[in-house]
mmCIF file of C-alpha atoms and ligand atoms in Angstrom:
data_model
loop_
_atom_site.group_PDB
_atom_site.id
_atom_site.type_symbol
_atom_site.label_atom_id
_atom_site.label_comp_id
_atom_site.label_asym_id
_atom_site.label_seq_id
_atom_site.Cartn_x
_atom_site.Cartn_y
_atom_site.Cartn_z
ATOM 1 C CA MET D 1 2.784 1.799 21.758
ATOM 2 C CA ILE D 2 1.619 0.286 18.494
ATOM 3 C CA LYS D 3 -0.910 2.118 16.122
ATOM 4 C CA MET D 4 -3.449 -0.779 15.316
ATOM 5 C CA ASP D 5 -3.199 0.030 11.356
ATOM 6 C CA GLY D 6 -6.661 -1.136 10.444
ATOM 7 C CA LYS D 7 -6.175 0.085 6.447
ATOM 8 C CA ASN D 8 -3.211 -2.302 6.033
ATOM 9 C CA LEU D 9 -4.916 -4.813 7.171
ATOM 10 C CA SER D 10 -7.435 -4.577 5.297
ATOM 11 C CA LEU D 11 -6.081 -3.941 2.173
ATOM 12 C CA LYS D 12 -4.386 -7.134 3.212
ATOM 13 C CA ILE D 13 -7.423 -9.016 3.218
ATOM 14 C CA LYS D 14 -9.225 -7.808 0.279
ATOM 15 C CA GLU D 15 -6.304 -8.834 -1.529
ATOM 16 C CA ASP D 16 -6.712 -12.026 -0.474
ATOM 17 C CA LEU D 17 -10.171 -12.623 -0.332
ATOM 18 C CA LYS D 18 -9.137 -10.793 -4.596
ATOM 19 C CA SER D 19 -6.848 -14.029 -5.508
ATOM 20 C CA ASP D 20 -9.358 -16.659 -3.079
ATOM 21 C CA LEU D 21 -11.999 -15.149 -5.773
ATOM 22 C CA TYR D 22 -10.339 -15.882 -9.113
ATOM 23 C CA SER D 23 -10.712 -19.890 -8.427
ATOM 24 C CA TYR D 24 -14.600 -19.181 -8.309
ATOM 25 C CA PHE D 25 -16.736 -20.482 -10.370
ATOM 26 C CA GLN D 26 -19.101 -17.711 -10.428
ATOM 27 C CA THR D 27 -19.132 -13.565 -8.916
ATOM 28 C CA PRO D 28 -20.642 -13.369 -5.415
ATOM 29 C CA ILE D 29 -22.958 -11.074 -5.851
ATOM 30 C CA LEU D 30 -24.399 -8.535 -2.357
ATOM 31 C CA ALA D 31 -27.324 -6.756 -2.915
ATOM 32 C CA VAL D 32 -27.453 -3.755 -1.181
ATOM 33 C CA VAL D 33 -30.928 -2.078 -0.219
ATOM 34 C CA THR D 34 -31.480 1.420 1.533
ATOM 35 C CA VAL D 35 -34.110 3.773 2.139
ATOM 36 C CA GLY D 36 -34.244 7.317 2.229
ATOM 37 C CA ASP D 37 -32.228 9.926 1.244
ATOM 38 C CA ASP D 38 -29.523 9.354 4.175
ATOM 39 C CA GLU D 39 -26.484 11.910 3.307
ATOM 40 C CA ALA D 40 -23.738 9.280 5.380
ATOM 41 C CA SER D 41 -25.060 6.229 4.204
ATOM 42 C CA LYS D 42 -24.160 7.744 0.521
ATOM 43 C CA VAL D 43 -20.758 7.969 1.114
ATOM 44 C CA TYR D 44 -21.088 4.192 3.522
ATOM 45 C CA VAL D 45 -23.024 2.353 0.334
ATOM 46 C CA ASN D 46 -20.609 4.336 -2.143
ATOM 47 C CA ASN D 47 -16.747 3.042 -0.064
ATOM 48 C CA LYS D 48 -19.253 -0.901 0.083
ATOM 49 C CA LYS D 49 -19.132 -0.603 -3.892
ATOM 50 C CA LYS D 50 -15.640 0.801 -4.426
ATOM 51 C CA ALA D 51 -14.221 -2.679 -2.120
ATOM 52 C CA CYS D 52 -17.334 -4.965 -3.839
ATOM 53 C CA GLU D 53 -15.536 -3.742 -7.576
ATOM 54 C CA PHE D 54 -11.701 -4.379 -5.716
ATOM 55 C CA VAL D 55 -12.269 -7.533 -4.526
ATOM 56 C CA GLY D 56 -14.587 -9.215 -7.337
ATOM 57 C CA ILE D 57 -17.919 -9.015 -5.520
ATOM 58 C CA SER D 58 -21.210 -7.633 -7.069
ATOM 59 C CA MET D 59 -22.766 -4.910 -6.303
ATOM 60 C CA MET D 60 -26.698 -4.488 -6.728
ATOM 61 C CA HIS D 61 -28.182 -1.992 -5.345
ATOM 62 C CA PHE D 62 -32.081 -0.897 -4.659
ATOM 63 C CA ASN D 63 -32.765 2.127 -3.226
ATOM 64 C CA TYR D 64 -36.085 3.235 -1.783
ATOM 65 C CA ASP D 65 -37.590 6.656 -1.351
ATOM 66 C CA GLU D 66 -38.822 7.328 2.115
ATOM 67 C CA ASN D 67 -42.400 7.517 0.698
ATOM 68 C CA ALA D 68 -42.370 3.806 -0.231
ATOM 69 C CA ASP D 69 -44.897 1.392 0.379
ATOM 70 C CA GLU D 70 -43.004 -1.118 3.381
ATOM 71 C CA ALA D 71 -44.448 -3.974 1.541
ATOM 72 C CA GLU D 72 -42.281 -2.891 -1.498
ATOM 73 C CA ILE D 73 -38.908 -2.640 0.335
ATOM 74 C CA ILE D 74 -40.302 -6.524 1.735
ATOM 75 C CA ASN D 75 -41.263 -8.102 -1.148
ATOM 76 C CA LYS D 76 -37.972 -7.100 -2.879
ATOM 77 C CA ILE D 77 -36.117 -8.383 -0.248
ATOM 78 C CA LYS D 78 -37.859 -12.029 -0.242
ATOM 79 C CA GLU D 79 -37.545 -11.532 -4.129
ATOM 80 C CA LEU D 80 -33.444 -11.684 -3.246
ATOM 81 C CA ASN D 81 -33.707 -13.865 -0.570
ATOM 82 C CA GLU D 82 -35.073 -17.110 -3.412
ATOM 83 C CA ASP D 83 -33.150 -15.851 -5.713
ATOM 84 C CA LYS D 84 -29.806 -18.542 -5.722
ATOM 85 C CA THR D 85 -27.445 -15.852 -7.673
ATOM 86 C CA VAL D 86 -28.014 -13.641 -4.514
ATOM 87 C CA ASN D 87 -24.882 -14.615 -2.084
ATOM 88 C CA GLY D 88 -25.554 -11.558 0.993
ATOM 89 C CA ILE D 89 -28.356 -8.601 1.641
ATOM 90 C CA ILE D 90 -28.561 -5.721 3.817
ATOM 91 C CA LEU D 91 -30.419 -3.093 4.627
ATOM 92 C CA GLN D 92 -28.094 0.341 4.820
ATOM 93 C CA LEU D 93 -29.202 1.661 8.401
ATOM 94 C CA PRO D 94 -30.402 4.082 9.389
ATOM 95 C CA ILE D 95 -33.464 4.361 7.533
ATOM 96 C CA PRO D 96 -36.143 6.981 7.675
ATOM 97 C CA LYS D 97 -38.375 5.992 10.802
ATOM 98 C CA LYS D 98 -41.163 5.392 9.642
ATOM 99 C CA PHE D 99 -40.617 2.043 8.644
ATOM 100 C CA ASN D 100 -39.975 -0.967 10.520
ATOM 101 C CA SER D 101 -36.304 -1.699 10.378
ATOM 102 C CA ARG D 102 -37.034 -4.618 12.766
ATOM 103 C CA LYS D 103 -39.306 -6.033 10.531
ATOM 104 C CA ILE D 104 -37.643 -5.584 7.156
ATOM 105 C CA LEU D 105 -33.562 -6.537 8.730
ATOM 106 C CA ASN D 106 -36.162 -9.867 9.951
ATOM 107 C CA THR D 107 -37.199 -10.475 6.410
ATOM 108 C CA ILE D 108 -33.585 -11.182 4.988
ATOM 109 C CA ASP D 109 -32.616 -15.129 5.120
ATOM 110 C CA PRO D 110 -30.761 -15.240 7.693
ATOM 111 C CA ASN D 111 -27.633 -17.704 5.714
ATOM 112 C CA LYS D 112 -27.530 -13.831 3.045
ATOM 113 C CA ASP D 113 -27.840 -11.740 6.402
ATOM 114 C CA VAL D 114 -24.085 -10.488 6.070
ATOM 115 C CA ASP D 115 -24.583 -7.266 9.199
ATOM 116 C CA GLY D 116 -25.554 -10.394 11.559
ATOM 117 C CA LEU D 117 -27.986 -8.050 12.622
ATOM 118 C CA THR D 118 -31.689 -10.685 11.784
ATOM 119 C CA ASP D 119 -32.853 -11.842 14.958
ATOM 120 C CA ILE D 120 -31.995 -15.124 13.989
ATOM 121 C CA SER D 121 -28.084 -13.721 13.416
ATOM 122 C CA MET D 122 -28.671 -12.773 16.606
ATOM 123 C CA GLY D 123 -29.341 -16.117 18.159
ATOM 124 C CA ARG D 124 -26.716 -18.383 16.589
ATOM 125 C CA LEU D 125 -24.101 -15.574 17.935
ATOM 126 C CA MET D 126 -25.946 -15.914 21.334
ATOM 127 C CA SER D 127 -25.029 -19.793 20.932
ATOM 128 C CA GLY D 128 -21.702 -19.265 19.294
ATOM 129 C CA ASN D 129 -23.052 -21.466 16.254
ATOM 130 C CA SER D 130 -22.194 -18.071 14.149
ATOM 131 C CA SER D 131 -20.914 -17.557 10.589
ATOM 132 C CA LEU D 132 -21.819 -14.089 10.337
ATOM 133 C CA ILE D 133 -20.700 -12.153 12.351
ATOM 134 C CA PRO D 134 -21.982 -8.590 12.645
ATOM 135 C CA CYS D 135 -19.603 -7.198 10.617
ATOM 136 C CA THR D 136 -17.628 -4.166 12.931
ATOM 137 C CA PRO D 137 -17.370 -7.217 16.331
ATOM 138 C CA LYS D 138 -16.052 -9.228 13.738
ATOM 139 C CA GLY D 139 -13.295 -5.947 12.099
ATOM 140 C CA ILE D 140 -12.255 -6.029 15.708
ATOM 141 C CA LEU D 141 -11.537 -9.880 16.045
ATOM 142 C CA GLU D 142 -10.108 -9.726 13.082
ATOM 143 C CA ILE D 143 -7.858 -7.228 14.824
ATOM 144 C CA PHE D 144 -7.116 -9.148 17.579
ATOM 145 C CA ASP D 145 -6.219 -12.073 16.269
ATOM 146 C CA TYR D 146 -3.866 -10.513 13.754
ATOM 147 C CA TYR D 147 -1.636 -7.931 16.436
ATOM 148 C CA LYS D 148 -2.030 -11.549 18.731
ATOM 149 C CA ILE D 149 -3.702 -10.005 20.873
ATOM 150 C CA ASP D 150 -4.910 -12.899 23.180
ATOM 151 C CA LEU D 151 -8.363 -12.362 25.557
ATOM 152 C CA GLU D 152 -7.888 -15.342 27.628
ATOM 153 C CA GLY D 153 -8.051 -14.288 30.870
ATOM 154 C CA LYS D 154 -8.139 -9.964 30.532
ATOM 155 C CA ASN D 155 -10.550 -8.069 31.774
ATOM 156 C CA VAL D 156 -12.146 -6.654 29.464
ATOM 157 C CA VAL D 157 -14.207 -3.323 28.714
ATOM 158 C CA ILE D 158 -17.288 -2.685 25.909
ATOM 159 C CA VAL D 159 -18.524 0.901 26.759
ATOM 160 C CA GLY D 160 -21.819 0.652 24.510
ATOM 161 C CA ARG D 161 -24.244 -2.081 24.027
ATOM 162 C CA SER D 162 -26.066 -1.748 20.715
ATOM 163 C CA ASP D 163 -27.296 -4.702 18.933
ATOM 164 C CA LEU D 164 -24.850 -3.756 16.061
ATOM 165 C CA VAL D 165 -21.407 -3.525 18.318
ATOM 166 C CA GLY D 166 -21.383 -3.497 22.228
ATOM 167 C CA LYS D 167 -23.623 -6.701 21.878
ATOM 168 C CA PRO D 168 -22.075 -8.779 19.453
ATOM 169 C CA LEU D 169 -18.133 -7.742 21.023
ATOM 170 C CA ILE D 170 -19.438 -9.120 25.026
ATOM 171 C CA LEU D 171 -20.022 -12.813 23.619
ATOM 172 C CA GLU D 172 -17.818 -12.826 21.242
ATOM 173 C CA CYS D 173 -15.352 -11.639 24.141
ATOM 174 C CA LEU D 174 -16.390 -14.319 26.755
ATOM 175 C CA LYS D 175 -15.422 -17.060 23.475
ATOM 176 C CA ARG D 176 -12.187 -15.506 24.356
ATOM 177 C CA ASN D 177 -12.548 -16.581 28.001
ATOM 178 C CA ALA D 178 -12.259 -12.550 29.042
ATOM 179 C CA THR D 179 -14.359 -11.511 31.757
ATOM 180 C CA VAL D 180 -16.253 -8.878 30.212
ATOM 181 C CA THR D 181 -17.769 -5.932 31.508
ATOM 182 C CA ALA D 182 -20.666 -3.189 29.946
ATOM 183 C CA CYS D 183 -20.511 0.019 30.479
ATOM 184 C CA HIS D 184 -23.763 2.147 28.536
ATOM 185 C CA SER D 185 -24.975 5.958 29.024
ATOM 186 C CA HIS D 186 -26.829 4.863 32.969
ATOM 187 C CA THR D 187 -23.737 3.348 34.118
ATOM 188 C CA LYS D 188 -22.000 5.011 37.486
ATOM 189 C CA ASN D 189 -18.048 6.748 37.399
ATOM 190 C CA LEU D 190 -17.301 5.190 33.991
ATOM 191 C CA GLU D 191 -13.387 5.505 34.360
ATOM 192 C CA GLU D 192 -13.664 2.583 37.738
ATOM 193 C CA TYR D 193 -14.356 0.403 35.219
ATOM 194 C CA THR D 194 -12.184 1.991 32.256
ATOM 195 C CA LYS D 195 -9.160 1.949 34.373
ATOM 196 C CA ASN D 196 -9.279 -1.386 35.413
ATOM 197 C CA ALA D 197 -9.937 -2.506 31.960
ATOM 198 C CA ASP D 198 -6.793 -4.706 30.644
ATOM 199 C CA VAL D 199 -9.064 -4.235 26.719
ATOM 200 C CA LEU D 200 -11.237 -1.141 26.731
ATOM 201 C CA ILE D 201 -13.265 -1.711 23.469
ATOM 202 C CA VAL D 202 -14.912 2.401 23.214
ATOM 203 C CA ALA D 203 -18.683 2.686 21.087
ATOM 204 C CA VAL D 204 -20.133 5.551 21.897
ATOM 205 C CA GLY D 205 -20.427 8.091 19.411
ATOM 206 C CA LYS D 206 -18.926 10.858 22.136
ATOM 207 C CA LYS D 207 -16.162 12.689 20.677
ATOM 208 C CA HIS D 208 -12.835 12.271 23.331
ATOM 209 C CA LEU D 209 -15.012 10.704 26.326
ATOM 210 C CA ILE D 210 -12.067 7.941 27.531
ATOM 211 C CA ASP D 211 -9.124 10.152 27.815
ATOM 212 C CA LYS D 212 -5.414 8.676 29.532
ATOM 213 C CA ASP D 213 -6.400 9.624 33.578
ATOM 214 C CA MET D 214 -9.336 7.313 32.515
ATOM 215 C CA VAL D 215 -7.371 4.344 31.303
ATOM 216 C CA LYS D 216 -4.676 1.670 32.843
ATOM 217 C CA GLU D 217 -1.210 1.768 31.867
ATOM 218 C CA GLY D 218 -0.386 -0.493 28.981
ATOM 219 C CA SER D 219 -3.675 -1.413 27.982
ATOM 220 C CA VAL D 220 -4.803 -2.882 25.130
ATOM 221 C CA ILE D 221 -7.297 0.244 23.073
ATOM 222 C CA ILE D 222 -10.128 -0.028 20.214
ATOM 223 C CA ASP D 223 -11.677 3.259 19.473
ATOM 224 C CA VAL D 224 -14.864 2.242 17.655
ATOM 225 C CA GLY D 225 -16.380 5.876 17.366
ATOM 226 C CA ILE D 226 -17.160 8.216 15.077
ATOM 227 C CA THR D 227 -17.779 11.996 15.458
ATOM 228 C CA ARG D 228 -17.681 14.627 12.535
ATOM 229 C CA GLU D 229 -16.551 17.678 12.917
ATOM 230 C CA ASN D 230 -16.210 21.073 10.220
ATOM 231 C CA GLY D 231 -14.434 17.804 7.671
ATOM 232 C CA LYS D 232 -12.817 16.098 10.371
ATOM 233 C CA ILE D 233 -13.284 12.219 12.169
ATOM 234 C CA TYR D 234 -12.804 12.434 15.900
ATOM 235 C CA GLY D 235 -12.841 8.834 17.562
ATOM 236 C CA ASP D 236 -13.976 8.241 21.437
ATOM 237 C CA VAL D 237 -10.606 8.318 22.726
ATOM 238 C CA ASN D 238 -9.014 11.237 22.789
ATOM 239 C CA PRO D 239 -5.113 10.885 21.186
ATOM 240 C CA ASN D 240 -3.680 11.406 24.767
ATOM 241 C CA VAL D 241 -4.035 8.188 26.031
ATOM 242 C CA GLU D 242 -1.429 7.215 23.868
ATOM 243 C CA GLU D 243 1.403 8.336 26.326
ATOM 244 C CA LYS D 244 0.124 5.262 28.692
ATOM 245 C CA CYS D 245 -1.210 2.418 26.429
ATOM 246 C CA SER D 246 0.608 -0.880 24.514
ATOM 247 C CA TYR D 247 -1.970 -0.300 21.292
ATOM 248 C CA VAL D 248 -4.519 1.656 20.399
ATOM 249 C CA THR D 249 -6.129 1.912 17.192
ATOM 250 C CA PRO D 250 -6.875 5.112 15.537
ATOM 251 C CA VAL D 251 -9.376 7.039 14.231
ATOM 252 C CA PRO D 252 -9.455 7.067 11.406
ATOM 253 C CA GLY D 253 -8.069 4.569 9.864
ATOM 254 C CA GLY D 254 -8.604 1.421 12.418
ATOM 255 C CA VAL D 255 -11.626 0.026 12.547
ATOM 256 C CA GLY D 256 -13.431 1.701 10.245
ATOM 257 C CA PRO D 257 -11.911 0.382 6.919
ATOM 258 C CA MET D 258 -12.495 -2.851 9.017
ATOM 259 C CA THR D 259 -15.808 -3.154 8.614
ATOM 260 C CA VAL D 260 -15.808 -3.193 4.906
ATOM 261 C CA SER D 261 -13.467 -5.612 4.661
ATOM 262 C CA MET D 262 -15.706 -8.032 6.957
ATOM 263 C CA LEU D 263 -18.829 -7.147 5.268
ATOM 264 C CA LEU D 264 -16.500 -8.406 2.011
ATOM 265 C CA LYS D 265 -15.431 -11.202 3.683
ATOM 266 C CA ASN D 266 -19.742 -12.267 4.672
ATOM 267 C CA THR D 267 -20.471 -12.343 1.845
ATOM 268 C CA VAL D 268 -17.799 -14.954 0.604
ATOM 269 C CA THR D 269 -18.404 -17.355 3.667
ATOM 270 C CA ALA D 270 -22.236 -17.076 2.917
ATOM 271 C CA TYR D 271 -21.230 -18.108 -1.752
ATOM 272 C CA LYS D 272 -19.354 -20.711 0.640
ATOM 273 C CA MET D 273 -21.890 -21.428 2.546
ATOM 274 C CA MET D 274 -24.741 -22.106 -0.480
ATOM 275 C CA ASN D 275 -22.124 -23.920 -3.009
ATOM 276 C CA GLU D 276 -20.167 -26.035 -0.552
ATOM 277 C CA GLU D 277 -20.760 -28.798 -2.174
ATOM 278 C CA THR D 278 -19.367 -27.338 -6.521
ATOM 279 C CA LEU D 279 -16.625 -26.161 -4.706
ATOM 280 C CA GLU D 280 -15.908 -29.186 -2.904
ATOM 281 C CA ASP D 281 -16.123 -30.790 -6.399
ATOM 282 C CA ASN D 282 -14.591 -28.141 -8.059
ATOM 283 C CA LYS D 283 -11.638 -29.077 -5.482
ATOM 284 C CA LYS D 284 -11.915 -33.191 -6.248
ATOM 285 C CA LEU D 285 -11.958 -32.121 -10.376
ATOM 286 C CA GLU D 286 -8.897 -29.875 -9.329
ATOM 287 C CA LEU D 287 -6.877 -32.286 -7.604
ATOM 288 C CA LYS D 288 -7.554 -35.426 -10.169
HETATM 289 P P1 NAP Y 1 -25.517 3.680 19.322
HETATM 290 O O1 NAP Y 1 -26.438 2.188 18.797
HETATM 291 O O2 NAP Y 1 -25.826 4.753 19.120
HETATM 292 O O3 NAP Y 1 -25.112 3.204 20.752
HETATM 293 C C1 NAP Y 1 -23.817 3.446 21.773
HETATM 294 C C2 NAP Y 1 -24.033 2.820 22.691
HETATM 295 O O4 NAP Y 1 -23.264 3.807 24.413
HETATM 296 C C3 NAP Y 1 -25.460 2.984 23.916
HETATM 297 O O5 NAP Y 1 -25.504 1.753 24.281
HETATM 298 C C4 NAP Y 1 -25.428 4.215 24.655
HETATM 299 O O6 NAP Y 1 -26.357 3.395 25.977
HETATM 300 C C5 NAP Y 1 -23.466 4.303 25.485
HETATM 301 N N1 NAP Y 1 -22.951 5.465 26.124
HETATM 302 C C6 NAP Y 1 -23.884 6.432 25.354
HETATM 303 N N2 NAP Y 1 -23.348 7.711 26.086
HETATM 304 C C7 NAP Y 1 -22.163 6.895 27.225
HETATM 305 C C8 NAP Y 1 -21.920 7.071 27.955
HETATM 306 N N3 NAP Y 1 -21.820 9.024 28.208
HETATM 307 N N4 NAP Y 1 -20.568 6.983 28.690
HETATM 308 C C9 NAP Y 1 -21.630 5.442 27.969
HETATM 309 N N5 NAP Y 1 -21.690 4.885 27.855
HETATM 310 C C10 NAP Y 1 -22.854 5.518 26.737
HETATM 311 O O7 NAP Y 1 -24.585 3.340 18.250
HETATM 312 P P2 NAP Y 1 -23.544 2.151 17.605
HETATM 313 O O8 NAP Y 1 -23.984 2.139 16.915
HETATM 314 O O9 NAP Y 1 -23.094 1.206 18.850
HETATM 315 O O10 NAP Y 1 -22.025 3.135 17.361
HETATM 316 C C11 NAP Y 1 -21.993 3.749 18.606
HETATM 317 C C12 NAP Y 1 -20.143 4.107 17.604
HETATM 318 O O11 NAP Y 1 -19.995 3.565 16.724
HETATM 319 C C13 NAP Y 1 -20.667 5.466 16.721
HETATM 320 O O12 NAP Y 1 -19.855 7.040 16.867
HETATM 321 C C14 NAP Y 1 -20.671 4.839 15.900
HETATM 322 O O13 NAP Y 1 -20.503 5.911 14.404
HETATM 323 C C15 NAP Y 1 -19.784 4.036 15.564
HETATM 324 N N6 NAP Y 1 -19.516 3.293 14.769
HETATM 325 C C16 NAP Y 1 -18.373 2.623 14.259
HETATM 326 C C17 NAP Y 1 -18.098 2.525 13.019
HETATM 327 C C18 NAP Y 1 -16.813 1.635 11.933
HETATM 328 O O14 NAP Y 1 -16.871 0.400 11.151
HETATM 329 N N7 NAP Y 1 -15.344 2.309 12.483
HETATM 330 C C19 NAP Y 1 -19.429 1.026 12.346
HETATM 331 C C20 NAP Y 1 -21.084 0.882 13.904
HETATM 332 C C21 NAP Y 1 -20.335 2.316 15.076
HETATM 333 P P3 NAP Y 1 -27.126 3.158 25.936
HETATM 334 O O15 NAP Y 1 -27.665 1.932 25.632
HETATM 335 O O16 NAP Y 1 -28.005 3.468 27.324
HETATM 336 O O17 NAP Y 1 -28.132 3.556 25.355
#
């Protein structure tokens, strides 16, 4: 059984990005918009800031309190859309329920939508035309590539169908010619599906929902779930599956670190899309 080390892979990706960024004429900029006082969001934004600093991306943070006017937040995003030095924009979720998060998200210019969550980005994903794939699914695809897990013809079962994780994964696994089954809270006899999975991806948020009796011998298991209990973090998959599976992502240290590095990667991709011509010209000058 191989534990797929997302922490190390993420570090390798960040180091590659860092050396890539040395040759850029301008520092890429990521703008993060937060609303309210969510404690977990503070930790996530801080992790993003540290990761940006590590690779050489500049992060701007705009925080609005929960009494802010929605129009004010939308206007800030419009301003960031227009700013040619800003390459990526994210709205850190969740935001307080009184705000229309879809409306705010959809204000983000799709070419700067480095979380891949606007309606246009989702449409691009659907048509197989996306450069900015949502970070967690993209991180999982990178894990598959790094560990040479070929999905062609495999039974891939995805538990969870959120816009953030499950739905983009359904499309991306189909693109890799897997036979995809999507399970959710209304699925009856979940284990009938999970037992048949060559590759099982679980993104639910219920501690140890999946245990060894629910998985196939030799399967590949990706655990996206995070449950915090008494200061510890648990995944959706019971570690006892390690007796049966061939590959598994640990929690913590599997998918989580990959999500942050994919945000950086998407920011660099957005930067390249915005500066394609200048980067090409610089390459030509270097060759001369
Ligand atoms: P979400 O929006 O709450 O979606 C959860 C999904 O699980 C829904 O589709 C829901 O079905 C399904 N579900 C709930 N109970 C179920 C059950 N008993 N059996 C089967 N399916 C069930 O959550 P999310 O944003 O996708 O996140 C899922 C988990 O991943 C959370 O723990 C989150 O913290 C974690 N996460 C981790 C990372 C990372 O970087 N590691 C990134 C994102 C999320 P319905 O659609 O029918 O409600």
